[in-house]
PDB file of C-alpha atoms in Angstrom:
ATOM      1  CA  PHE A   1     220.301 112.529  43.349  1.00 33.00           C
ATOM      2  CA  GLU A   2     219.055 110.925  46.708  1.00 40.00           C
ATOM      3  CA  GLY A   3     215.587 111.656  46.754  1.00 44.00           C
ATOM      4  CA  ARG A   4     215.554 115.101  44.370  1.00 43.00           C
ATOM      5  CA  ASN A   5     213.970 115.048  40.753  1.00 45.00           C
ATOM      6  CA  PRO A   6     216.439 117.631  38.998  1.00 49.00           C
ATOM      7  CA  GLN A   7     214.388 119.624  36.461  1.00 54.00           C
ATOM      8  CA  ILE A   8     216.224 119.637  32.877  1.00 62.00           C
ATOM      9  CA  ASP A   9     217.210 122.069  30.975  1.00 73.00           C
ATOM     10  CA  PHE A  10     214.980 121.802  27.880  1.00 79.00           C
ATOM     11  CA  PHE A  11     216.631 124.092  25.789  1.00 80.00           C
ATOM     12  CA  THR A  12     220.472 123.080  26.828  1.00 77.00           C
ATOM     13  CA  ILE A  13     218.932 119.436  25.449  1.00 81.00           C
ATOM     14  CA  MET A  14     217.535 120.760  22.303  1.00 84.00           C
ATOM     15  CA  GLN A  15     221.088 122.842  21.394  1.00 82.00           C
ATOM     16  CA  ALA A  16     223.150 119.823  22.126  1.00 82.00           C
ATOM     17  CA  LEU A  17     220.829 118.002  19.636  1.00 86.00           C
ATOM     18  CA  GLU A  18     221.225 120.225  16.961  1.00 84.00           C
ATOM     19  CA  SER A  19     224.354 118.274  15.842  1.00 79.00           C
ATOM     20  CA  ALA A  20     221.992 115.333  14.980  1.00 83.00           C
ATOM     21  CA  GLN A  21     222.201 114.899  11.206  1.00 88.00           C
ATOM     22  CA  ASP A  22     218.660 113.645  11.018  1.00 93.00           C
ATOM     23  CA  ASN A  23     216.347 116.432  12.018  1.00 93.00           C
ATOM     24  CA  ARG A  24     213.640 113.897  12.850  1.00 96.00           C
ATOM     25  CA  ILE A  25     215.570 113.305  16.392  1.00 95.00           C
ATOM     26  CA  THR A  26     214.904 116.950  17.308  1.00 93.00           C
ATOM     27  CA  ASP A  27     211.446 116.680  16.003  1.00 95.00           C
ATOM     28  CA  ILE A  28     210.790 113.648  18.352  1.00 95.00           C
ATOM     29  CA  PHE A  29     212.389 114.904  21.317  1.00 93.00           C
ATOM     30  CA  ARG A  30     210.332 118.364  21.094  1.00 91.00           C
ATOM     31  CA  LEU A  31     207.235 116.404  20.406  1.00 93.00           C
ATOM     32  CA  ARG A  32     208.191 114.125  23.446  1.00 92.00           C
ATOM     33  CA  TYR A  33     209.644 116.379  26.184  1.00 87.00           C
ATOM     34  CA  ASP A  34     207.780 120.184  25.408  1.00 84.00           C
ATOM     35  CA  PRO A  35     207.867 121.749  29.001  1.00 81.00           C
ATOM     36  CA  ASP A  36     204.891 123.559  27.820  1.00 84.00           C
ATOM     37  CA  THR A  37     203.079 120.234  27.559  1.00 82.00           C
ATOM     38  CA  ARG A  38     201.551 118.856  30.408  1.00 80.00           C
ATOM     39  CA  LYS A  39     201.632 115.363  29.855  1.00 85.00           C
ATOM     40  CA  LYS A  40     204.027 113.318  27.268  1.00 87.00           C
ATOM     41  CA  ARG A  41     202.989 112.364  23.925  1.00 93.00           C
ATOM     42  CA  THR A  42     202.832 108.737  23.097  1.00 95.00           C
ATOM     43  CA  TRP A  43     205.056 107.167  20.606  1.00 97.00           C
ATOM     44  CA  ALA A  44     202.171 106.735  18.568  1.00 98.00           C
ATOM     45  CA  LYS A  45     200.923 110.243  18.195  1.00 97.00           C
ATOM     46  CA  ILE A  46     204.611 111.163  17.712  1.00 97.00           C
ATOM     47  CA  ALA A  47     204.848 108.697  14.867  1.00 98.00           C
ATOM     48  CA  ASN A  48     201.564 109.534  13.419  1.00 98.00           C
ATOM     49  CA  GLN A  49     202.379 113.334  13.218  1.00 97.00           C
ATOM     50  CA  LEU A  50     205.862 113.028  11.795  1.00 98.00           C
ATOM     51  CA  GLY A  51     204.789 109.980   9.319  1.00 98.00           C
ATOM     52  CA  LEU A  52     207.005 107.241  10.892  1.00 98.00           C
ATOM     53  CA  THR A  53     206.132 103.814  12.101  1.00 98.00           C
ATOM     54  CA  VAL A  54     206.401 104.004  16.178  1.00 98.00           C
ATOM     55  CA  GLN A  55     209.296 101.686  16.096  1.00 98.00           C
ATOM     56  CA  THR A  56     211.230 104.209  13.803  1.00 98.00           C
ATOM     57  CA  THR A  57     210.317 106.572  16.313  1.00 98.00           C
ATOM     58  CA  ILE A  58     211.535 104.748  19.274  1.00 98.00           C
ATOM     59  CA  GLN A  59     214.992 103.769  17.417  1.00 98.00           C
ATOM     60  CA  LEU A  60     215.273 107.684  16.538  1.00 97.00           C
ATOM     61  CA  HIS A  61     214.882 108.311  20.277  1.00 96.00           C
ATOM     62  CA  LYS A  62     217.393 106.038  21.018  1.00 96.00           C
ATOM     63  CA  LYS A  63     219.948 107.550  18.620  1.00 95.00           C
ATOM     64  CA  GLY A  64     218.982 110.875  20.071  1.00 94.00           C
ATOM     65  CA  LEU A  65     219.737 109.474  23.785  1.00 92.00           C
ATOM     66  CA  LYS A  66     223.198 108.263  22.629  1.00 92.00           C
ATOM     67  CA  LEU A  67     223.913 111.618  20.980  1.00 89.00           C
ATOM     68  CA  LEU A  68     223.165 113.428  24.167  1.00 85.00           C
ATOM     69  CA  GLN A  69     225.319 111.373  26.244  1.00 84.00           C
ATOM     70  CA  GLU A  70     228.342 112.084  23.763  1.00 83.00           C
ATOM     71  CA  GLU A  71     227.619 115.467  24.159  1.00 79.00           C
ATOM     72  CA  ILE A  72     227.396 115.786  28.023  1.00 74.00           C
ATOM     73  CA  ALA A  73     230.085 113.708  28.180  1.00 76.00           C
ATOM     74  CA  THR A  74     232.762 115.737  25.677  1.00 78.00           C
ATOM     75  CA  LYS A  75     231.301 119.128  26.263  1.00 69.00           C
ATOM     76  CA  ASN A  76     230.793 118.660  29.925  1.00 64.00           C
ATOM     77  CA  LEU A  77     227.002 120.185  29.285  1.00 58.00           C
ATOM     78  CA  ASP A  78     225.172 121.178  32.404  1.00 61.00           C
ATOM     79  CA  VAL A  79     221.701 119.565  31.486  1.00 59.00           C
ATOM     80  CA  PHE A  80     220.066 120.589  34.782  1.00 54.00           C
ATOM     81  CA  GLN A  81     218.227 123.741  35.870  1.00 49.00           C
ATOM     82  CA  ASN A  82     219.974 125.293  38.780  1.00 52.00           C
ATOM     83  CA  SER A  83     217.224 125.781  41.314  1.00 45.00           C
TER      84      SER A  83
END
């Protein structure tokens, strides 16, 4: 994107994650990337809020990223906001 910082469409990403069989994945993404929050929550805060270990939280996040990659590739999703 050559010097551009595109805005990610949070709603589209959350919809794509709805196919995750583990609801904790969507919870983690919602807590980590909520557009109404100025600063990303730490893994420790997210883990504590969900009653998970930090390592489990990070592993579930990685699963969510993999799922997003698959959803974007197979459904040709546009996850960037049009400005």
